[in-house]
Coordinates of C-alpha atoms and ligand atoms in Angstrom, one line a residue:
X1 CA 110.9 114.3 115.2
X2 CA 111.3 110.6 115.9
X3 CA 114.8 109.0 115.9
X4 CA 116.0 105.4 115.4
X5 CA 116.6 103.5 118.6
X6 CA 119.8 101.6 118.6
X7 CA 121.7 100.3 121.7
X8 CA 119.2 102.0 124.0
X9 CA 120.0 105.4 122.4
X10 CA 117.9 107.7 120.1
X11 CA 119.9 108.3 117.0
X12 CA 119.3 110.1 113.6
X13 CA 119.7 108.1 110.4
X14 CA 123.0 108.6 108.6
X15 CA 121.0 109.5 105.6
X16 CA 120.0 112.8 107.1
X17 CA 116.6 112.3 105.6
X18 CA 113.2 111.9 107.1
X19 CA 109.7 110.6 106.1
X20 CA 106.5 112.6 107.1
X21 CA 104.0 110.9 109.4
X22 CA 100.4 111.4 108.4
X23 CA 97.3 111.1 110.7
X24 CA 94.8 108.9 108.7
X25 CA 91.9 110.6 110.4
X26 CA 92.6 114.0 108.7
X27 CA 95.3 113.3 106.2
X28 CA 97.6 115.9 107.9
X29 CA 101.4 115.5 108.6
X30 CA 102.1 115.7 112.3
X31 CA 105.5 114.2 112.8
X32 CA 108.5 112.7 111.0
X33 CA 110.5 109.5 111.2
X34 CA 114.0 108.7 110.1
X35 CA 114.5 107.5 106.6
X36 CA 117.0 104.8 107.6
X37 CA 119.4 103.1 105.2
X38 CA 121.8 100.1 105.0
X39 CA 124.4 101.8 107.1
X40 CA 121.9 102.2 110.0
X41 CA 121.0 98.6 109.7
X42 CA 124.7 97.7 109.9
X43 CA 125.1 99.7 113.1
X44 CA 122.0 98.1 114.6
X45 CA 123.1 94.6 113.7
X46 CA 126.5 95.4 115.2
X47 CA 124.9 96.6 118.4
X48 CA 122.7 93.5 118.6
X49 CA 125.6 91.2 118.0
X50 CA 127.6 92.9 120.8
X51 CA 124.7 92.6 123.2
X52 CA 124.3 88.9 122.3
X53 CA 127.9 88.0 122.8
X54 CA 128.6 90.1 125.9
X55 CA 125.3 90.1 127.8
X56 CA 122.3 88.4 126.5
X57 CA 123.7 85.0 125.9
X58 CA 125.1 85.0 129.5
X59 CA 121.7 85.6 131.1
X60 CA 119.8 82.6 132.4
X61 CA 116.4 81.9 130.9
X62 CA 114.8 82.9 134.2
X63 CA 116.6 86.3 134.1
X64 CA 115.3 86.9 130.5
X65 CA 111.9 86.0 131.8
X66 CA 112.1 88.6 134.6
X67 CA 113.1 91.3 132.1
X68 CA 110.2 90.5 129.8
X69 CA 107.8 90.5 132.8
X70 CA 109.1 94.0 133.8
X71 CA 108.5 95.1 130.2
X72 CA 105.0 93.8 130.3
X73 CA 104.4 95.8 133.5
X74 CA 105.8 98.9 131.8
X75 CA 103.6 98.5 128.8
X76 CA 100.6 98.1 131.0
X77 CA 101.5 101.2 133.0
X78 CA 101.9 103.1 129.7
X79 CA 99.0 101.5 127.9
X80 CA 96.9 104.7 127.6
X81 CA 99.9 106.6 126.2
X82 CA 100.7 103.9 123.7
X83 CA 97.1 103.7 122.7
X84 CA 97.0 107.5 122.0
X85 CA 100.2 107.3 119.9
X86 CA 98.8 104.4 117.9
X87 CA 95.4 106.1 117.4
X88 CA 97.0 109.1 115.8
X89 CA 99.6 107.2 113.8
X90 CA 97.3 104.4 112.5
X91 CA 93.8 105.8 112.8
X92 CA 92.7 103.2 115.3
X93 CA 89.5 103.8 117.2
X94 CA 90.3 104.2 120.9
X95 CA 89.1 100.8 122.0
X96 CA 91.1 99.0 119.3
X97 CA 94.2 101.0 120.1
X98 CA 93.8 100.2 123.8
X99 CA 93.2 96.5 123.0
X100 CA 96.5 96.4 121.0
X101 CA 98.5 98.0 123.8
X102 CA 97.1 95.5 126.3
X103 CA 97.7 92.6 123.9
X104 CA 101.3 93.7 123.6
X105 CA 101.7 93.6 127.4
X106 CA 100.1 90.1 127.4
X107 CA 102.5 88.9 124.8
X108 CA 105.5 89.9 126.9
X109 CA 103.8 88.3 129.9
X110 CA 103.2 85.1 128.1
X111 CA 106.7 84.9 126.8
X112 CA 108.2 85.9 130.1
X113 CA 106.6 82.8 131.6
X114 CA 107.8 80.6 128.6
X115 CA 111.5 81.5 128.8
X116 CA 112.5 78.8 131.3
X117 CA 110.0 76.1 130.0
X118 CA 111.8 75.6 126.7
X119 CA 114.0 72.6 126.7
X120 CA 115.4 69.8 124.5
X121 CA 115.1 66.1 125.0
X122 CA 117.2 63.0 125.6
X123 CA 117.1 60.3 122.9
X124 CA 117.6 56.6 123.6
X125 CA 120.5 55.5 121.3
X126 CA 123.2 52.8 121.2
X127 CA 124.7 51.3 124.3
X128 CA 127.5 53.5 125.6
X129 CA 126.0 56.7 124.2
X130 CA 124.0 59.5 125.6
X131 CA 122.2 61.8 123.2
X132 CA 120.4 65.0 123.8
X133 CA 119.0 67.9 121.9
X134 CA 119.5 71.5 122.8
X135 CA 117.2 74.3 121.7
X136 CA 119.6 77.2 120.8
X137 CA 118.7 80.7 119.7
X138 CA 119.4 81.7 116.1
X139 CA 121.3 84.8 117.4
X140 CA 120.4 88.1 115.8
X141 CA 116.9 88.0 114.5
X142 CA 115.4 90.5 112.0
X143 CA 111.7 91.5 112.3
X144 CA 109.9 93.2 109.5
X145 CA 106.5 94.5 110.7
X146 CA 103.4 95.7 108.8
X147 CA 101.3 98.7 109.7
X148 CA 98.0 97.1 110.6
X149 CA 98.8 95.8 114.1
X150 CA 102.3 97.2 114.9
X151 CA 102.1 96.6 118.7
X152 CA 100.6 93.1 118.5
X153 CA 102.9 91.9 115.8
X154 CA 105.9 93.4 117.6
X155 CA 104.8 91.6 120.8
X156 CA 104.4 88.2 119.3
X157 CA 107.5 88.4 117.1
X158 CA 110.0 90.2 119.2
X159 CA 108.6 88.7 122.5
X160 CA 109.0 85.2 121.2
X161 CA 112.5 85.8 119.8
X162 CA 113.8 87.4 123.0
X163 CA 112.3 84.6 125.1
X164 CA 114.1 82.1 123.0
X165 CA 117.4 83.9 123.7
X166 CA 117.8 86.0 120.5
X167 CA 118.4 89.7 120.2
X168 CA 116.4 91.8 117.7
X169 CA 116.7 94.3 114.9
X170 CA 113.2 95.6 114.0
X171 CA 112.1 97.4 110.9
X172 CA 108.5 98.7 111.5
X173 CA 106.3 99.8 108.6
X174 CA 107.0 103.3 107.4
X175 CA 103.3 104.0 108.1
X176 CA 103.4 102.8 111.8
X177 CA 106.6 103.4 113.7
X178 CA 105.8 105.6 116.6
X179 CA 104.4 103.2 119.2
X180 CA 107.3 100.7 118.6
X181 CA 109.9 103.4 119.1
X182 CA 108.3 104.2 122.4
X183 CA 108.1 100.5 123.4
X184 CA 111.8 100.1 122.7
X185 CA 112.4 103.1 125.1
X186 CA 110.2 101.4 127.7
X187 CA 112.3 98.2 127.3
X188 CA 115.4 100.2 128.2
X189 CA 113.6 101.6 131.2
X190 CA 112.7 98.0 132.2
X191 CA 116.4 97.1 132.2
X192 CA 116.9 95.5 128.8
X193 CA 120.6 95.8 127.9
X194 CA 121.7 98.1 125.1
X195 CA 121.4 96.3 121.8
X196 CA 118.8 93.7 122.8
X197 CA 116.0 95.6 120.9
X198 CA 117.0 98.0 118.0
X199 CA 114.6 99.9 115.8
X200 CA 115.5 101.3 112.4
X201 CA 112.7 103.1 110.5
X202 CA 112.4 103.7 106.8
X203 CA 111.1 102.4 103.6
X204 CA 110.9 98.7 102.9
X205 CA 113.0 98.7 99.7
X206 CA 115.8 100.5 101.6
X207 CA 115.8 99.5 105.3
X208 CA 113.8 96.2 105.0
X209 CA 115.8 95.1 102.0
X210 CA 119.1 95.9 103.8
X211 CA 117.9 94.0 106.9
X212 CA 117.0 90.9 104.9
X213 CA 120.3 91.0 103.1
X214 CA 122.6 91.6 106.1
X215 CA 124.9 88.7 106.7
X216 CA 124.7 89.3 110.4
X217 CA 121.0 88.5 110.5
X218 CA 120.5 84.9 111.5
X219 CA 116.7 84.6 111.1
X220 CA 114.0 86.8 109.6
X221 CA 110.5 87.1 110.8
X222 CA 108.4 88.8 108.1
X223 CA 104.8 89.8 108.5
X224 CA 103.3 91.5 105.5
X225 CA 102.0 91.0 102.0
X226 CA 102.5 87.9 100.0
X227 CA 104.4 89.8 97.2
X228 CA 107.0 91.3 99.6
X229 CA 107.1 87.9 101.4
X230 CA 108.3 86.4 98.1
X231 CA 111.1 89.0 97.8
X232 CA 112.2 88.4 101.4
X233 CA 112.2 84.6 100.8
X234 CA 114.3 85.1 97.6
X235 CA 116.8 87.4 99.3
X236 CA 117.1 85.1 102.4
X237 CA 117.6 82.1 100.1
X238 CA 120.8 83.5 98.7
X239 CA 122.5 83.0 102.1
X240 CA 120.1 80.2 103.3
X241 CA 118.8 82.4 106.2
X242 CA 115.7 80.8 107.9
X243 CA 112.5 82.8 107.4
X244 CA 109.1 82.8 109.0
X245 CA 106.5 84.2 106.7
X246 CA 103.2 85.5 108.1
X247 CA 101.3 86.7 105.0
X248 CA 97.8 87.5 103.9
X249 CA 94.5 85.8 104.0
X250 CA 91.0 85.6 102.4
X251 CA 89.4 83.9 105.3
X252 CA 86.0 82.2 104.9
X253 CA 83.1 82.4 107.4
X254 CA 81.1 79.3 106.7
X255 CA 77.5 79.5 108.0
X256 CA 75.3 76.4 107.9
X257 CA 71.5 76.6 108.1
X258 CA 71.5 75.2 111.7
X259 CA 73.7 78.1 113.0
X260 CA 72.3 80.5 115.5
X261 CA 71.9 83.9 113.7
X262 CA 72.0 85.9 116.9
X263 CA 75.5 84.7 117.6
X264 CA 76.7 84.6 114.0
X265 CA 75.8 88.1 112.9
X266 CA 77.8 90.2 115.4
X267 CA 80.8 87.9 115.0
X268 CA 80.7 88.2 111.2
X269 CA 80.4 92.0 111.3
X270 CA 83.2 92.3 113.8
X271 CA 85.5 90.0 111.9
X272 CA 85.3 92.2 108.8
X273 CA 85.1 95.7 110.3
X274 CA 87.7 95.4 113.1
X275 CA 90.6 97.7 112.2
X276 CA 88.6 98.8 109.1
X277 CA 89.0 95.4 107.6
X278 CA 92.8 95.8 107.6
X279 CA 93.4 92.5 109.3
X280 CA 95.2 89.6 107.8
X281 CA 92.7 87.2 109.4
X282 CA 89.6 89.3 108.5
X283 CA 86.6 87.1 107.8
X284 CA 86.3 88.6 104.3
X285 CA 84.4 85.8 102.5
X286 CA 80.9 84.8 103.8
X287 CA 79.7 81.4 102.6
X288 CA 76.1 80.8 103.6
X289 CA 74.0 77.7 103.1
X290 CA 71.3 78.3 100.5
X291 CA 68.3 77.8 102.9
X292 CA 69.3 80.8 105.0
X293 CA 71.1 82.9 102.4
X294 CA 68.3 85.5 101.9
X295 CA 67.2 86.0 105.6
X296 CA 70.8 86.1 106.8
X297 CA 71.8 88.7 104.2
X298 CA 68.8 90.8 105.2
X299 CA 69.7 90.8 108.9
X300 CA 73.4 91.4 108.1
X301 CA 72.4 94.2 105.7
X302 CA 70.7 95.9 108.6
X303 CA 73.7 95.5 110.8
X304 CA 76.0 97.0 108.1
X305 CA 73.7 100.0 107.7
X306 CA 73.9 100.7 111.5
X307 CA 77.8 100.9 111.3
X308 CA 79.3 104.4 111.7
X309 CA 82.7 105.4 110.4
X310 CA 84.7 108.4 111.6
X311 CA 87.8 109.9 113.1
X312 CA 89.7 107.5 115.4
X313 CA 89.2 109.7 118.4
X314 CA 85.4 109.5 118.1
X315 CA 85.8 105.7 118.8
X316 CA 83.1 104.6 116.4
X317 CA 82.6 101.2 114.9
X318 CA 85.2 101.9 112.2
X319 CA 88.1 104.3 111.8
X320 CA 89.9 105.5 108.7
X321 CA 92.1 103.3 106.4
X322 CA 95.8 103.7 106.9
X323 CA 96.6 105.9 103.9
X324 CA 95.3 107.3 100.7
X325 CA 96.7 104.6 98.5
X326 CA 94.9 102.0 100.6
X327 CA 91.6 103.9 100.2
X328 CA 92.2 104.0 96.5
X329 CA 92.8 100.2 96.5
X330 CA 89.4 99.6 98.2
X331 CA 87.7 102.0 95.7
X332 CA 89.3 100.1 92.8
X333 CA 87.9 96.8 94.1
X334 CA 84.4 98.3 94.6
X335 CA 84.4 99.8 91.1
X336 CA 85.4 96.4 89.7
X337 CA 82.4 95.0 91.6
X338 CA 80.1 97.6 89.9
X339 CA 81.5 96.8 86.4
X340 CA 81.0 93.0 87.1
X341 CA 77.4 93.7 88.2
X342 CA 78.0 92.3 91.7
X343 CA 75.0 93.5 93.8
X344 CA 75.6 95.6 97.0
X345 CA 73.4 94.7 99.9
X346 CA 74.2 97.5 102.3
X347 CA 76.8 100.1 103.4
X348 CA 77.5 101.8 106.7
X349 CA 77.8 105.6 107.0
X350 CA 80.6 108.0 107.3
X351 CA 79.7 110.6 109.9
X352 CA 79.6 114.3 109.1
X353 CA 82.4 115.0 111.5
X354 CA 84.9 113.0 109.4
X355 CA 87.3 115.4 107.6
X356 CA 87.2 115.1 103.8
X357 CA 91.0 114.8 103.9
X358 CA 90.8 111.6 106.0
X359 CA 90.9 108.1 104.5
X360 CA 87.4 106.8 105.1
X361 CA 85.5 103.9 103.6
X362 CA 82.0 102.8 104.6
X363 CA 81.7 99.1 105.4
X364 CA 80.2 97.4 102.4
X365 CA 78.3 94.1 102.0
X366 CA 78.4 92.5 98.5
X367 CA 76.4 89.4 97.5
X368 CA 76.6 86.7 94.9
X369 CA 80.3 87.3 94.4
X370 CA 81.6 84.8 91.8
X371 CA 84.1 82.5 93.3
X372 CA 86.8 83.4 90.8
X373 CA 86.3 87.1 90.8
X374 CA 89.2 89.0 92.3
X375 CA 86.9 90.2 95.1
X376 CA 86.6 86.6 96.2
X377 CA 90.3 85.8 95.6
X378 CA 92.4 88.7 96.7
X379 CA 92.8 90.7 99.9
X380 CA 90.9 93.9 99.7
X381 CA 92.3 94.9 103.1
X382 CA 89.3 97.2 103.7
X383 CA 85.8 96.7 105.3
X384 CA 84.3 94.8 102.3
X385 CA 82.5 91.5 102.9
X386 CA 81.8 89.2 99.9
X387 CA 78.9 86.8 100.4
X388 CA 78.1 83.7 98.3
X389 CA 75.7 80.8 98.7
X390 CA 76.6 77.1 99.0
X391 CA 74.4 74.0 98.8
X392 CA 75.9 71.3 101.1
X393 CA 79.1 70.5 103.1
X394 CA 81.1 69.4 100.0
X395 CA 80.3 72.6 98.2
X396 CA 81.2 74.7 101.3
X397 CA 84.6 73.0 101.5
X398 CA 85.2 73.5 97.8
X399 CA 84.4 77.2 98.1
X400 CA 86.4 77.6 101.3
X401 CA 89.5 76.1 99.8
X402 CA 89.2 77.9 96.5
X403 CA 91.7 80.6 97.0
X404 CA 95.5 80.6 97.2
X405 CA 95.3 81.6 100.9
X406 CA 94.8 79.5 104.1
X407 CA 95.1 81.6 107.2
X408 CA 91.9 81.4 109.3
X409 CA 88.4 79.9 108.8
X410 CA 85.2 80.2 110.8
X411 CA 82.6 77.5 110.8
X412 CA 79.1 78.0 112.2
X413 CA 77.0 74.9 112.8
X414 CA 75.3 73.1 115.7
X415 CA 76.1 69.7 114.3
X416 CA 79.0 68.3 116.3
X417 CA 80.2 65.7 113.7
X418 CA 80.2 68.3 111.0
X419 CA 82.3 70.6 113.2
X420 CA 85.0 68.0 113.2
X421 CA 84.7 67.2 109.5
X422 CA 84.9 70.8 108.5
X423 CA 87.8 71.5 110.8
X424 CA 89.7 68.6 109.1
X425 CA 88.7 69.5 105.5
X426 CA 89.3 73.3 105.4
X427 CA 92.9 74.1 104.5
X428 CA 94.0 76.8 106.9
X429 CA 96.3 77.5 109.9
X430 CA 93.5 78.1 112.3
X431 CA 89.8 77.0 112.3
X432 CA 87.3 78.5 114.7
X433 CA 84.1 76.6 115.3
X434 CA 81.1 78.7 116.5
X435 CA 83.4 81.7 117.2
X436 CA 85.9 83.7 115.3
X437 CA 89.1 84.7 116.9
X438 CA 90.3 87.0 114.1
X439 CA 93.7 85.5 114.8
X440 CA 93.3 86.3 118.5
X441 CA 94.7 84.4 121.4
X442 CA 98.3 85.0 122.5
X443 CA 98.5 81.4 123.5
X444 CA 97.3 80.0 120.1
X445 CA 99.8 79.1 117.4
X446 CA 99.1 81.3 114.4
X447 CA 100.2 81.2 110.8
X448 CA 99.2 80.0 107.4
X449 CA 99.3 77.4 104.7
X450 CA 99.6 78.0 101.0
X451 CA 100.2 81.7 100.2
X452 CA 99.4 82.7 103.7
X453 CA 102.9 81.7 104.7
X454 CA 104.7 79.2 106.8
X455 CA 106.1 78.9 110.3
X456 CA 104.1 79.7 113.4
X457 CA 104.1 82.7 115.7
X458 CA 102.2 83.1 119.0
X459 CA 101.9 80.5 121.6
X460 CA 104.7 78.2 122.8
X461 CA 105.0 76.9 119.3
X462 CA 106.7 80.1 118.2
X463 CA 109.7 79.3 120.3
X464 CA 110.5 76.4 118.1
X465 CA 110.7 78.7 115.1
X466 CA 113.0 81.1 117.0
X467 CA 115.4 78.4 117.9
X468 CA 117.5 75.8 116.1
X469 CA 117.9 72.3 117.4
X470 CA 121.4 70.9 118.1
X471 CA 121.9 67.2 118.6
X472 CA 124.7 66.3 121.0
X473 CA 125.8 62.6 121.0
X474 CA 128.3 61.6 123.7
X475 CA 130.1 58.2 123.6
X476 CA 131.1 57.4 127.1
X477 CA 131.3 53.6 126.9
Ligands
NAD1 P1 103.9 95.1 103.1 O1 104.3 93.7 102.6 O2 103.7 96.2 102.1 O3 104.9 95.6 104.2 C1 105.3 94.9 105.3 C2 106.7 95.3 105.7 O4 107.6 95.0 104.8 C3 106.8 96.8 106.0 O5 107.6 97.1 107.1 C4 107.5 97.3 104.7 O6 108.2 98.5 104.8 C5 108.4 96.1 104.4 N1 108.9 96.0 103.1 C6 108.3 96.5 101.9 N2 109.1 96.2 100.9 C7 110.2 95.5 101.3 C8 111.3 94.9 100.7 N3 111.6 95.0 99.4 N4 112.2 94.3 101.5 C9 112.0 94.2 102.9 N5 110.9 94.7 103.5 C10 110.0 95.4 102.7 O7 102.6 94.8 104.0 P2 101.7 95.9 104.7 O8 100.9 96.6 103.6 O9 102.5 96.7 105.6 O10 100.7 95.0 105.5 C11 99.6 94.4 105.0 C12 99.8 93.0 104.6 O11 100.3 92.3 105.8 C13 98.6 92.2 104.2 O12 98.8 91.4 103.1 C14 98.3 91.4 105.5 O13 97.5 90.3 105.3 C15 99.6 91.0 106.0 N6 99.6 90.7 107.4 C16 99.7 89.4 107.7 C17 99.7 89.0 109.1 C18 99.8 87.6 109.5 O14 100.1 87.3 110.7 N7 99.7 86.6 108.6 C19 99.5 90.0 110.1 C20 99.3 91.3 109.7 C21 99.4 91.6 108.3

């Protein structure tokens, strides 16, 4: 049984209740987590505040950096163990689970180096004055994490917050807690003081809500769905608590006729099947210039047919979806496609070894998806790619910007001037030209526009969000 981790101690929830943990590869319960409540959050916030006041705020930036560097080394040392935990908990194929563990180590490494590089400025002002700005931590930060990339999102969010001088209370998704509990234990082993990182597990409407409402939380970093992002924003607004929202996406891959198909096809496939399509920055819309629409779809169809789906431990192209309700969600989208007469180009195959009780979905390529159909507008959060043709650059921009999201975009063209024009005209937080990072790059600021959220995590930019700016004006004559 897994316990909460508060003040470097494993503790049960005061609720006395637990939540079963299910392996998505076979649908079987194999562990349980605490069903935390508002009281547990209160204890965690108290522990964090005590740590901040007594220890954390007295450490130099360089000392914080050394701790983060030691944690990075610990995570690297335990990467295989963490990957196996994640594989079972989230159904991630081995390579993806390993990549997530190593990305977590890299986040801590990056933010370790950033700690003592964050500084304010001096501002020229009136004669007889000296004015400076200080970057100060918010204090106790709350982190609400989704299930799709628990380790990576923990790394970027908690890593950035700690580097900026905050202490953290973390609410992982009820579907993906195990690796993060282990990481918090590793942090204690690395020398983090009790209360710097606290983990309380449980349901969103109980623990997540209590965290967002707690008056001792000075900043909330929320990564998850737009609908819960709205709730968090409303709750935080009641006490004017600053919020960073990392929400969903419906990211376009825009392929012009002059793009190189041999580079484009594997990148397009990877951007939609990685993590079984359960990626906020999945390239889930494919916009193709009319002249190459048919040949590209034919080649892409062959690539989809070659994809194999199966248990995470088999390490195939695609693993299971996280849970049964997510599988049902994808089925509902696909049945809507059938009703609307949207043609299917190709599907991958679920291998015979996949237990019927697992949550599998074959990658599916759909074509001629009408721009206003919900398949082209909403996150499916499964391995479903929706293709549509465009005529020219203006049309491509119109289609690319025709959703409420704006997280990531991919543009594929050999024309240098068009690369710049498209990067300017597409409304999104990141634009990749002739590559698709799927949100990748620890160093690269990441976040959305429109309903994809606001604020930036990753990169040095995140440290601005995890601090507040104080202006100090001294009149010395
Ligand atoms: P979700 O919104 O259902 O849950 C996210 C977290 O919020 C979970 O920990 C959940 O328990 C918690 N939560 C639920 N209800 C809550 C409430 N009332 N108050 C406080 N917390 C609550 O999202 P999910 O299904 O876990 O993740 C998938 C979504 O996350 C997708 O929309 C995806 O695009 C998005 N996402 C975005 C990014 C990004 O960086 N932009 C990254 C990963 C995932």
